[in-house]
Amino acid sequence: MEVVIAPPGELARLAADAVEGLVRANPEAVLGLATGSSPLAVYDELVRRHEAGLSFARARAFMLDEYVGLPADHPERYRNVIDKEFASRVDLAPGAVQGPDGLAADLPAACAAYEQAIADAGGVDLQILGIGTDGHIAFNEPGSSLASRTRIKTLTKQTREDNARFFGGSVDDVPRHCLTQGLATIMSARHLVLLASGRTKAEAVHQLVEGPVSAMWPATIMQLHPHATVLVDDAAASRLQLADYYRQTYAEKPDWQGL
Ligand code: F6R
């Protein structure tokens, strides 16, 4: 696991560098997209690079998760958020972005179909991730099976409170259930790039990087991934025991070595 501690602008550029390098090497790359605040600066940076010539025309993308039951035109439906924040601002082909169907009549069947769609695409090459204050990745809340696949989850009170800011501050308007890629689904992606900023993420980041692997802090499963990159600002890094070592490692990183 590589940990980079840097100002937010640099973190977004590093994540965008990884995506750009991948898409230039393989224009048909499969991207994994997260919603929430953490990846927004990365999407803005990728849009700038698209305007400067980077094309996503042959790429495909899979979303991490979706709320259950939000109407198709709801602005906070993750499908609509991704369209607004990224897909509609670049040249991804129509239908190139897929997400779990939170409006399906048969939700377990929709989850199984989503797993199959990811497998049929050859798996995700690079998965962008944020982390919840309770250590969730995607919506794998504490207690999630470390071997889980896409399924229905109940959101914790903490996550619904954290996300109320997207629903005009009203916790009651945040859905109670979601469909989410499982931890094993995420672990199947070939490169994981997680971004976290702010002091509220500090404990979750400490557990993710330095805690014991445990379903209590689902993101800790990333310690078992052969290619995981954790990009954090000073505040999110403030509880890391080995922060000085991670800073030294990044400062002494050879120029030729990408993320
Ligand atoms: C969103 C997702 C969540 C968020 C996490 C952090 O698709 O999967 O795991 O990444 O809740 O959210 P932000 O970035 O808003 O702090």
PDB file of C-alpha atoms and ligand atoms in Angstrom:
ATOM      1  CA  MET A   1       0.000   0.000   0.000  1.00  0.00           C
ATOM      2  CA  GLU A   2       1.378   3.411  -0.935  1.00  0.00           C
ATOM      3  CA  VAL A   3       0.388   6.364   1.245  1.00  0.00           C
ATOM      4  CA  VAL A   4       0.869   9.880  -0.144  1.00  0.00           C
ATOM      5  CA  ILE A   5       0.348  12.877   2.144  1.00  0.00           C
ATOM      6  CA  ALA A   6       0.016  16.069   0.115  1.00  0.00           C
ATOM      7  CA  PRO A   7      -2.179  19.153  -0.386  1.00  0.00           C
ATOM      8  CA  PRO A   8      -5.616  18.370  -1.900  1.00  0.00           C
ATOM      9  CA  GLY A   9      -4.777  19.871  -5.324  1.00  0.00           C
ATOM     10  CA  GLU A  10      -1.730  17.628  -5.663  1.00  0.00           C
ATOM     11  CA  LEU A  11      -3.742  14.571  -4.600  1.00  0.00           C
ATOM     12  CA  ALA A  12      -6.335  15.215  -7.315  1.00  0.00           C
ATOM     13  CA  ARG A  13      -3.579  15.665  -9.898  1.00  0.00           C
ATOM     14  CA  LEU A  14      -1.907  12.402  -8.845  1.00  0.00           C
ATOM     15  CA  ALA A  15      -5.183  10.476  -9.131  1.00  0.00           C
ATOM     16  CA  ALA A  16      -5.861  12.094 -12.512  1.00  0.00           C
ATOM     17  CA  ASP A  17      -2.314  11.171 -13.618  1.00  0.00           C
ATOM     18  CA  ALA A  18      -3.062   7.523 -12.808  1.00  0.00           C
ATOM     19  CA  VAL A  19      -6.335   7.618 -14.755  1.00  0.00           C
ATOM     20  CA  GLU A  20      -4.764   9.458 -17.689  1.00  0.00           C
ATOM     21  CA  GLY A  21      -1.798   7.055 -17.829  1.00  0.00           C
ATOM     22  CA  LEU A  22      -4.185   4.109 -17.867  1.00  0.00           C
ATOM     23  CA  VAL A  23      -6.506   5.512 -20.545  1.00  0.00           C
ATOM     24  CA  ARG A  24      -3.598   6.552 -22.792  1.00  0.00           C
ATOM     25  CA  ALA A  25      -2.049   3.075 -22.488  1.00  0.00           C
ATOM     26  CA  ASN A  26      -5.396   1.335 -22.948  1.00  0.00           C
ATOM     27  CA  PRO A  27      -8.148   3.520 -24.450  1.00  0.00           C
ATOM     28  CA  GLU A  28     -10.654   0.736 -23.683  1.00  0.00           C
ATOM     29  CA  ALA A  29      -9.856   0.811 -19.973  1.00  0.00           C
ATOM     30  CA  VAL A  30     -12.554   0.094 -17.419  1.00  0.00           C
ATOM     31  CA  LEU A  31     -12.782   2.775 -14.729  1.00  0.00           C
ATOM     32  CA  GLY A  32     -14.432   2.456 -11.332  1.00  0.00           C
ATOM     33  CA  LEU A  33     -16.192   5.653 -10.263  1.00  0.00           C
ATOM     34  CA  ALA A  34     -17.058   6.804  -6.740  1.00  0.00           C
ATOM     35  CA  THR A  35     -19.530   9.489  -5.759  1.00  0.00           C
ATOM     36  CA  GLY A  36     -19.403  11.810  -2.734  1.00  0.00           C
ATOM     37  CA  SER A  37     -17.132  14.822  -2.237  1.00  0.00           C
ATOM     38  CA  SER A  38     -13.754  13.087  -2.261  1.00  0.00           C
ATOM     39  CA  PRO A  39     -13.364  12.433  -6.014  1.00  0.00           C
ATOM     40  CA  LEU A  40     -14.876  15.723  -7.246  1.00  0.00           C
ATOM     41  CA  ALA A  41     -11.524  17.482  -7.711  1.00  0.00           C
ATOM     42  CA  VAL A  42     -10.261  14.432  -9.622  1.00  0.00           C
ATOM     43  CA  TYR A  43     -13.241  14.610 -11.995  1.00  0.00           C
ATOM     44  CA  ASP A  44     -12.666  18.358 -12.478  1.00  0.00           C
ATOM     45  CA  GLU A  45      -9.017  17.666 -13.298  1.00  0.00           C
ATOM     46  CA  LEU A  46      -9.956  14.884 -15.744  1.00  0.00           C
ATOM     47  CA  VAL A  47     -12.441  17.222 -17.446  1.00  0.00           C
ATOM     48  CA  ARG A  48      -9.651  19.798 -17.858  1.00  0.00           C
ATOM     49  CA  ARG A  49      -7.433  17.117 -19.387  1.00  0.00           C
ATOM     50  CA  HIS A  50     -10.273  15.994 -21.644  1.00  0.00           C
ATOM     51  CA  GLU A  51     -10.627  19.589 -22.872  1.00  0.00           C
ATOM     52  CA  ALA A  52      -6.877  19.471 -23.564  1.00  0.00           C
ATOM     53  CA  GLY A  53      -7.259  16.292 -25.671  1.00  0.00           C
ATOM     54  CA  LEU A  54      -7.629  13.261 -23.379  1.00  0.00           C
ATOM     55  CA  SER A  55     -10.402  11.034 -24.754  1.00  0.00           C
ATOM     56  CA  PHE A  56     -12.610   8.591 -22.873  1.00  0.00           C
ATOM     57  CA  ALA A  57     -14.557   7.671 -26.029  1.00  0.00           C
ATOM     58  CA  ARG A  58     -13.644   3.981 -25.863  1.00  0.00           C
ATOM     59  CA  ALA A  59     -13.462   3.652 -22.077  1.00  0.00           C
ATOM     60  CA  ARG A  60     -16.157   2.169 -19.878  1.00  0.00           C
ATOM     61  CA  ALA A  61     -16.995   2.771 -16.238  1.00  0.00           C
ATOM     62  CA  PHE A  62     -18.777   1.116 -13.348  1.00  0.00           C
ATOM     63  CA  MET A  63     -20.150   2.930 -10.335  1.00  0.00           C
ATOM     64  CA  LEU A  64     -19.583   1.693  -6.791  1.00  0.00           C
ATOM     65  CA  ASP A  65     -23.058   2.019  -5.390  1.00  0.00           C
ATOM     66  CA  GLU A  66     -26.554   3.454  -5.617  1.00  0.00           C
ATOM     67  CA  TYR A  67     -29.318   4.418  -3.225  1.00  0.00           C
ATOM     68  CA  VAL A  68     -32.384   2.187  -3.277  1.00  0.00           C
ATOM     69  CA  GLY A  69     -35.632   3.814  -4.260  1.00  0.00           C
ATOM     70  CA  LEU A  70     -34.625   7.356  -5.228  1.00  0.00           C
ATOM     71  CA  PRO A  71     -36.749   8.427  -8.230  1.00  0.00           C
ATOM     72  CA  ALA A  72     -35.002   8.292 -11.616  1.00  0.00           C
ATOM     73  CA  ASP A  73     -34.844  12.085 -11.847  1.00  0.00           C
ATOM     74  CA  HIS A  74     -33.692  12.700  -8.246  1.00  0.00           C
ATOM     75  CA  PRO A  75     -30.541  14.869  -8.310  1.00  0.00           C
ATOM     76  CA  GLU A  76     -28.879  12.780  -5.583  1.00  0.00           C
ATOM     77  CA  ARG A  77     -29.414   9.479  -7.347  1.00  0.00           C
ATOM     78  CA  TYR A  78     -25.791   8.454  -7.843  1.00  0.00           C
ATOM     79  CA  ARG A  79     -26.406   7.731 -11.506  1.00  0.00           C
ATOM     80  CA  ASN A  80     -27.407  11.382 -11.975  1.00  0.00           C
ATOM     81  CA  VAL A  81     -24.555  12.652  -9.797  1.00  0.00           C
ATOM     82  CA  ILE A  82     -21.961  10.818 -11.893  1.00  0.00           C
ATOM     83  CA  ASP A  83     -23.524  12.096 -15.115  1.00  0.00           C
ATOM     84  CA  LYS A  84     -23.456  15.656 -13.799  1.00  0.00           C
ATOM     85  CA  GLU A  85     -20.009  15.594 -12.200  1.00  0.00           C
ATOM     86  CA  PHE A  86     -18.123  13.560 -14.789  1.00  0.00           C
ATOM     87  CA  ALA A  87     -19.757  11.526 -17.559  1.00  0.00           C
ATOM     88  CA  SER A  88     -21.603  14.383 -19.271  1.00  0.00           C
ATOM     89  CA  ARG A  89     -18.466  16.566 -19.156  1.00  0.00           C
ATOM     90  CA  VAL A  90     -16.240  14.145 -21.069  1.00  0.00           C
ATOM     91  CA  ASP A  91     -16.734  12.047 -24.197  1.00  0.00           C
ATOM     92  CA  LEU A  92     -17.704   8.735 -22.592  1.00  0.00           C
ATOM     93  CA  ALA A  93     -20.040   6.969 -25.029  1.00  0.00           C
ATOM     94  CA  PRO A  94     -23.752   6.699 -24.245  1.00  0.00           C
ATOM     95  CA  GLY A  95     -24.243   3.593 -22.094  1.00  0.00           C
ATOM     96  CA  ALA A  96     -20.551   3.425 -21.190  1.00  0.00           C
ATOM     97  CA  VAL A  97     -21.240   4.078 -17.515  1.00  0.00           C
ATOM     98  CA  GLN A  98     -23.157   1.452 -15.597  1.00  0.00           C
ATOM     99  CA  GLY A  99     -24.372   1.413 -12.016  1.00  0.00           C
ATOM    100  CA  PRO A 100     -26.408  -0.880  -9.796  1.00  0.00           C
ATOM    101  CA  ASP A 101     -30.142  -0.431 -10.436  1.00  0.00           C
ATOM    102  CA  GLY A 102     -31.618   0.902  -7.218  1.00  0.00           C
ATOM    103  CA  LEU A 103     -35.093   0.976  -8.788  1.00  0.00           C
ATOM    104  CA  ALA A 104     -35.157  -2.674  -9.893  1.00  0.00           C
ATOM    105  CA  ALA A 105     -38.224  -4.703  -8.937  1.00  0.00           C
ATOM    106  CA  ASP A 106     -35.923  -7.602  -8.051  1.00  0.00           C
ATOM    107  CA  LEU A 107     -32.957  -6.079  -6.226  1.00  0.00           C
ATOM    108  CA  PRO A 108     -30.978  -9.302  -5.599  1.00  0.00           C
ATOM    109  CA  ALA A 109     -31.264 -10.126  -9.310  1.00  0.00           C
ATOM    110  CA  ALA A 110     -30.059  -6.596 -10.165  1.00  0.00           C
ATOM    111  CA  CYS A 111     -27.041  -7.122  -7.886  1.00  0.00           C
ATOM    112  CA  ALA A 112     -26.179 -10.434  -9.553  1.00  0.00           C
ATOM    113  CA  ALA A 113     -26.589  -8.862 -13.001  1.00  0.00           C
ATOM    114  CA  TYR A 114     -24.251  -6.048 -11.986  1.00  0.00           C
ATOM    115  CA  GLU A 115     -21.544  -8.478 -10.874  1.00  0.00           C
ATOM    116  CA  GLN A 116     -21.916 -10.254 -14.212  1.00  0.00           C
ATOM    117  CA  ALA A 117     -21.651  -6.986 -16.154  1.00  0.00           C
ATOM    118  CA  ILE A 118     -18.377  -6.117 -14.396  1.00  0.00           C
ATOM    119  CA  ALA A 119     -17.015  -9.599 -15.098  1.00  0.00           C
ATOM    120  CA  ASP A 120     -18.136  -9.418 -18.750  1.00  0.00           C
ATOM    121  CA  ALA A 121     -16.240  -6.135 -19.118  1.00  0.00           C
ATOM    122  CA  GLY A 122     -13.080  -7.903 -17.939  1.00  0.00           C
ATOM    123  CA  GLY A 123     -13.090  -6.304 -14.477  1.00  0.00           C
ATOM    124  CA  VAL A 124     -12.232  -2.802 -13.323  1.00  0.00           C
ATOM    125  CA  ASP A 125      -8.734  -1.518 -14.132  1.00  0.00           C
ATOM    126  CA  LEU A 126      -8.644   1.437 -11.751  1.00  0.00           C
ATOM    127  CA  GLN A 127     -11.132   1.995  -8.950  1.00  0.00           C
ATOM    128  CA  ILE A 128     -11.462   5.465  -7.421  1.00  0.00           C
ATOM    129  CA  LEU A 129     -12.597   5.334  -3.778  1.00  0.00           C
ATOM    130  CA  GLY A 130     -13.543   7.615  -0.914  1.00  0.00           C
ATOM    131  CA  ILE A 131     -13.836   6.468   2.694  1.00  0.00           C
ATOM    132  CA  GLY A 132     -16.633   7.027   5.205  1.00  0.00           C
ATOM    133  CA  THR A 133     -15.939   8.330   8.696  1.00  0.00           C
ATOM    134  CA  ASP A 134     -16.911   4.837   9.897  1.00  0.00           C
ATOM    135  CA  GLY A 135     -14.387   3.200   7.580  1.00  0.00           C
ATOM    136  CA  HIS A 136     -16.765   2.122   4.838  1.00  0.00           C
ATOM    137  CA  ILE A 137     -15.676   1.916   1.209  1.00  0.00           C
ATOM    138  CA  ALA A 138     -18.490   2.010  -1.300  1.00  0.00           C
ATOM    139  CA  PHE A 139     -21.341   1.398   1.158  1.00  0.00           C
ATOM    140  CA  ASN A 140     -19.760  -1.579   2.890  1.00  0.00           C
ATOM    141  CA  GLU A 141     -20.606  -0.526   6.401  1.00  0.00           C
ATOM    142  CA  PRO A 142     -18.844  -1.908   9.526  1.00  0.00           C
ATOM    143  CA  GLY A 143     -19.588  -5.610   9.876  1.00  0.00           C
ATOM    144  CA  SER A 144     -19.604  -6.181   6.114  1.00  0.00           C
ATOM    145  CA  SER A 145     -18.252  -9.512   5.002  1.00  0.00           C
ATOM    146  CA  LEU A 146     -14.716  -9.162   3.718  1.00  0.00           C
ATOM    147  CA  ALA A 147     -15.755 -11.603   0.949  1.00  0.00           C
ATOM    148  CA  SER A 148     -18.926  -9.713  -0.015  1.00  0.00           C
ATOM    149  CA  ARG A 149     -20.164  -9.128  -3.557  1.00  0.00           C
ATOM    150  CA  THR A 150     -22.715  -6.593  -4.826  1.00  0.00           C
ATOM    151  CA  ARG A 151     -25.768  -6.682  -2.554  1.00  0.00           C
ATOM    152  CA  ILE A 152     -28.297  -4.654  -0.603  1.00  0.00           C
ATOM    153  CA  LYS A 153     -26.992  -2.906   2.508  1.00  0.00           C
ATOM    154  CA  THR A 154     -28.620  -0.863   5.247  1.00  0.00           C
ATOM    155  CA  LEU A 155     -26.880   2.482   5.738  1.00  0.00           C
ATOM    156  CA  THR A 156     -25.707   3.291   9.265  1.00  0.00           C
ATOM    157  CA  LYS A 157     -27.103   6.262  11.146  1.00  0.00           C
ATOM    158  CA  GLN A 158     -23.605   7.800  10.905  1.00  0.00           C
ATOM    159  CA  THR A 159     -23.487   7.521   7.115  1.00  0.00           C
ATOM    160  CA  ARG A 160     -27.005   8.924   6.748  1.00  0.00           C
ATOM    161  CA  GLU A 161     -26.028  11.860   8.986  1.00  0.00           C
ATOM    162  CA  ASP A 162     -22.793  12.370   7.010  1.00  0.00           C
ATOM    163  CA  ASN A 163     -24.737  12.390   3.729  1.00  0.00           C
ATOM    164  CA  ALA A 164     -27.603  14.600   4.925  1.00  0.00           C
ATOM    165  CA  ARG A 165     -25.617  17.569   3.562  1.00  0.00           C
ATOM    166  CA  PHE A 166     -26.488  16.364   0.057  1.00  0.00           C
ATOM    167  CA  PHE A 167     -30.203  16.269   0.994  1.00  0.00           C
ATOM    168  CA  GLY A 168     -30.640  19.815   2.242  1.00  0.00           C
ATOM    169  CA  GLY A 169     -29.462  18.800   5.722  1.00  0.00           C
ATOM    170  CA  SER A 170     -32.381  16.409   6.252  1.00  0.00           C
ATOM    171  CA  VAL A 171     -31.313  12.973   7.552  1.00  0.00           C
ATOM    172  CA  ASP A 172     -34.868  11.735   7.020  1.00  0.00           C
ATOM    173  CA  ASP A 173     -34.527  12.326   3.277  1.00  0.00           C
ATOM    174  CA  VAL A 174     -31.402  10.134   3.008  1.00  0.00           C
ATOM    175  CA  PRO A 175     -32.442   6.642   1.850  1.00  0.00           C
ATOM    176  CA  ARG A 176     -32.025   3.827   4.355  1.00  0.00           C
ATOM    177  CA  HIS A 177     -30.841   1.219   1.861  1.00  0.00           C
ATOM    178  CA  CYS A 178     -28.407   1.007  -1.001  1.00  0.00           C
ATOM    179  CA  LEU A 179     -26.955  -1.431  -3.497  1.00  0.00           C
ATOM    180  CA  THR A 180     -23.208  -1.581  -3.234  1.00  0.00           C
ATOM    181  CA  GLN A 181     -20.300  -3.418  -4.750  1.00  0.00           C
ATOM    182  CA  GLY A 182     -18.994  -5.779  -2.088  1.00  0.00           C
ATOM    183  CA  LEU A 183     -15.527  -5.719  -0.597  1.00  0.00           C
ATOM    184  CA  ALA A 184     -14.480  -8.694  -2.735  1.00  0.00           C
ATOM    185  CA  THR A 185     -15.867  -6.936  -5.814  1.00  0.00           C
ATOM    186  CA  ILE A 186     -13.739  -3.877  -5.046  1.00  0.00           C
ATOM    187  CA  MET A 187     -10.693  -6.031  -4.284  1.00  0.00           C
ATOM    188  CA  SER A 188     -10.985  -7.547  -7.777  1.00  0.00           C
ATOM    189  CA  ALA A 189     -10.136  -4.182  -9.359  1.00  0.00           C
ATOM    190  CA  ARG A 190      -6.541  -4.057 -10.540  1.00  0.00           C
ATOM    191  CA  HIS A 191      -5.612  -0.718  -8.918  1.00  0.00           C
ATOM    192  CA  LEU A 192      -7.354   0.963  -5.982  1.00  0.00           C
ATOM    193  CA  VAL A 193      -6.927   4.729  -5.559  1.00  0.00           C
ATOM    194  CA  LEU A 194      -8.519   6.093  -2.383  1.00  0.00           C
ATOM    195  CA  LEU A 195      -8.768   9.797  -1.569  1.00  0.00           C
ATOM    196  CA  ALA A 196      -9.500  11.267   1.855  1.00  0.00           C
ATOM    197  CA  SER A 197      -9.303  14.767   3.236  1.00  0.00           C
ATOM    198  CA  GLY A 198     -10.217  16.470   6.477  1.00  0.00           C
ATOM    199  CA  ARG A 199      -9.879  15.629  10.170  1.00  0.00           C
ATOM    200  CA  THR A 200     -13.187  13.720  10.248  1.00  0.00           C
ATOM    201  CA  LYS A 201     -11.498  11.022   8.136  1.00  0.00           C
ATOM    202  CA  ALA A 202      -8.344  10.778  10.300  1.00  0.00           C
ATOM    203  CA  GLU A 203      -9.389   7.789  12.424  1.00  0.00           C
ATOM    204  CA  ALA A 204     -10.767   5.881   9.425  1.00  0.00           C
ATOM    205  CA  VAL A 205      -7.524   6.533   7.499  1.00  0.00           C
ATOM    206  CA  HIS A 206      -5.421   5.401  10.473  1.00  0.00           C
ATOM    207  CA  GLN A 207      -7.413   2.168  10.691  1.00  0.00           C
ATOM    208  CA  LEU A 208      -7.324   1.663   6.910  1.00  0.00           C
ATOM    209  CA  VAL A 209      -3.540   1.926   6.733  1.00  0.00           C
ATOM    210  CA  GLU A 210      -2.348   0.802  10.154  1.00  0.00           C
ATOM    211  CA  GLY A 211      -5.181  -1.049  11.895  1.00  0.00           C
ATOM    212  CA  PRO A 212      -5.798  -4.799  11.979  1.00  0.00           C
ATOM    213  CA  VAL A 213      -7.745  -6.127   8.985  1.00  0.00           C
ATOM    214  CA  SER A 214     -11.269  -6.374  10.288  1.00  0.00           C
ATOM    215  CA  ALA A 215     -14.891  -6.156   9.186  1.00  0.00           C
ATOM    216  CA  MET A 216     -15.260  -3.444  11.871  1.00  0.00           C
ATOM    217  CA  TRP A 217     -13.226  -1.117   9.603  1.00  0.00           C
ATOM    218  CA  PRO A 218     -14.114  -2.464   6.149  1.00  0.00           C
ATOM    219  CA  ALA A 219     -11.524  -0.361   4.298  1.00  0.00           C
ATOM    220  CA  THR A 220      -8.755  -2.327   6.071  1.00  0.00           C
ATOM    221  CA  ILE A 221      -9.266  -5.080   3.472  1.00  0.00           C
ATOM    222  CA  MET A 222      -7.268  -2.818   1.151  1.00  0.00           C
ATOM    223  CA  GLN A 223      -4.114  -3.817   3.066  1.00  0.00           C
ATOM    224  CA  LEU A 224      -4.410  -7.150   1.238  1.00  0.00           C
ATOM    225  CA  HIS A 225      -4.540  -5.558  -2.228  1.00  0.00           C
ATOM    226  CA  PRO A 226      -1.339  -5.780  -4.298  1.00  0.00           C
ATOM    227  CA  HIS A 227      -1.770  -2.284  -5.759  1.00  0.00           C
ATOM    228  CA  ALA A 228      -3.510   0.154  -3.443  1.00  0.00           C
ATOM    229  CA  THR A 229      -2.774   3.880  -3.307  1.00  0.00           C
ATOM    230  CA  VAL A 230      -4.018   6.058  -0.445  1.00  0.00           C
ATOM    231  CA  LEU A 231      -3.981   9.815  -1.113  1.00  0.00           C
ATOM    232  CA  VAL A 232      -4.581  11.952   1.981  1.00  0.00           C
ATOM    233  CA  ASP A 233      -4.199  15.566   3.058  1.00  0.00           C
ATOM    234  CA  ASP A 234      -2.473  16.596   6.302  1.00  0.00           C
ATOM    235  CA  ALA A 235      -5.708  16.604   8.315  1.00  0.00           C
ATOM    236  CA  ALA A 236      -6.755  13.132   7.196  1.00  0.00           C
ATOM    237  CA  ALA A 237      -3.192  11.941   7.889  1.00  0.00           C
ATOM    238  CA  SER A 238      -3.118  13.456  11.375  1.00  0.00           C
ATOM    239  CA  ARG A 239      -3.585  10.126  13.199  1.00  0.00           C
ATOM    240  CA  LEU A 240      -1.157   8.076  11.110  1.00  0.00           C
ATOM    241  CA  GLN A 241       1.565   6.657  13.347  1.00  0.00           C
ATOM    242  CA  LEU A 242       4.052   6.350  10.504  1.00  0.00           C
ATOM    243  CA  ALA A 243       3.213   9.672   8.810  1.00  0.00           C
ATOM    244  CA  ASP A 244       6.876  10.774   8.792  1.00  0.00           C
ATOM    245  CA  TYR A 245       7.884   7.579   7.023  1.00  0.00           C
ATOM    246  CA  TYR A 246       5.138   7.953   4.392  1.00  0.00           C
ATOM    247  CA  ARG A 247       6.280  11.564   3.775  1.00  0.00           C
ATOM    248  CA  GLN A 248       9.900  10.440   3.486  1.00  0.00           C
ATOM    249  CA  THR A 249       8.963   7.614   1.114  1.00  0.00           C
ATOM    250  CA  TYR A 250       7.065   9.983  -1.158  1.00  0.00           C
ATOM    251  CA  ALA A 251       9.830  12.643  -1.060  1.00  0.00           C
ATOM    252  CA  GLU A 252      12.430  10.011  -1.997  1.00  0.00           C
ATOM    253  CA  LYS A 253      10.297   8.302  -4.639  1.00  0.00           C
ATOM    254  CA  PRO A 254      12.180   7.810  -7.899  1.00  0.00           C
ATOM    255  CA  ASP A 255      10.886  10.026 -10.766  1.00  0.00           C
ATOM    256  CA  TRP A 256      10.222   7.017 -12.980  1.00  0.00           C
ATOM    257  CA  GLN A 257       7.863   5.406 -10.501  1.00  0.00           C
ATOM    258  CA  GLY A 258       4.192   6.311 -10.995  1.00  0.00           C
ATOM    259  CA  LEU A 259       1.372   5.522  -8.592  1.00  0.00           C
TER     260      LEU A 259
HETATM  261  C1  F6R B   1     -19.759   6.872  -2.707  1.00  0.00           C
HETATM  262  C2  F6R B   1     -19.147   5.924  -1.794  1.00  0.00           C
HETATM  263  C3  F6R B   1     -18.827   6.258  -0.379  1.00  0.00           C
HETATM  264  C4  F6R B   1     -18.068   7.565  -0.228  1.00  0.00           C
HETATM  265  C5  F6R B   1     -17.802   7.855   1.248  1.00  0.00           C
HETATM  266  C6  F6R B   1     -17.074   9.161   1.458  1.00  0.00           C
HETATM  267  O1  F6R B   1     -19.936   6.275  -3.982  1.00  0.00           O
HETATM  268  O2  F6R B   1     -18.935   4.846  -2.208  1.00  0.00           O
HETATM  269  O3  F6R B   1     -18.026   5.224   0.158  1.00  0.00           O
HETATM  270  O4  F6R B   1     -16.859   7.496  -0.932  1.00  0.00           O
HETATM  271  O5  F6R B   1     -19.019   7.876   1.926  1.00  0.00           O
HETATM  272  O6  F6R B   1     -17.886  10.205   1.031  1.00  0.00           O
HETATM  273  P1  F6R B   1     -17.307  11.664   0.858  1.00  0.00           P
HETATM  274  O7  F6R B   1     -16.303  11.614  -0.216  1.00  0.00           O
HETATM  275  O8  F6R B   1     -18.498  12.494   0.468  1.00  0.00           O
HETATM  276  O9  F6R B   1     -16.737  12.039   2.186  1.00  0.00           O
END
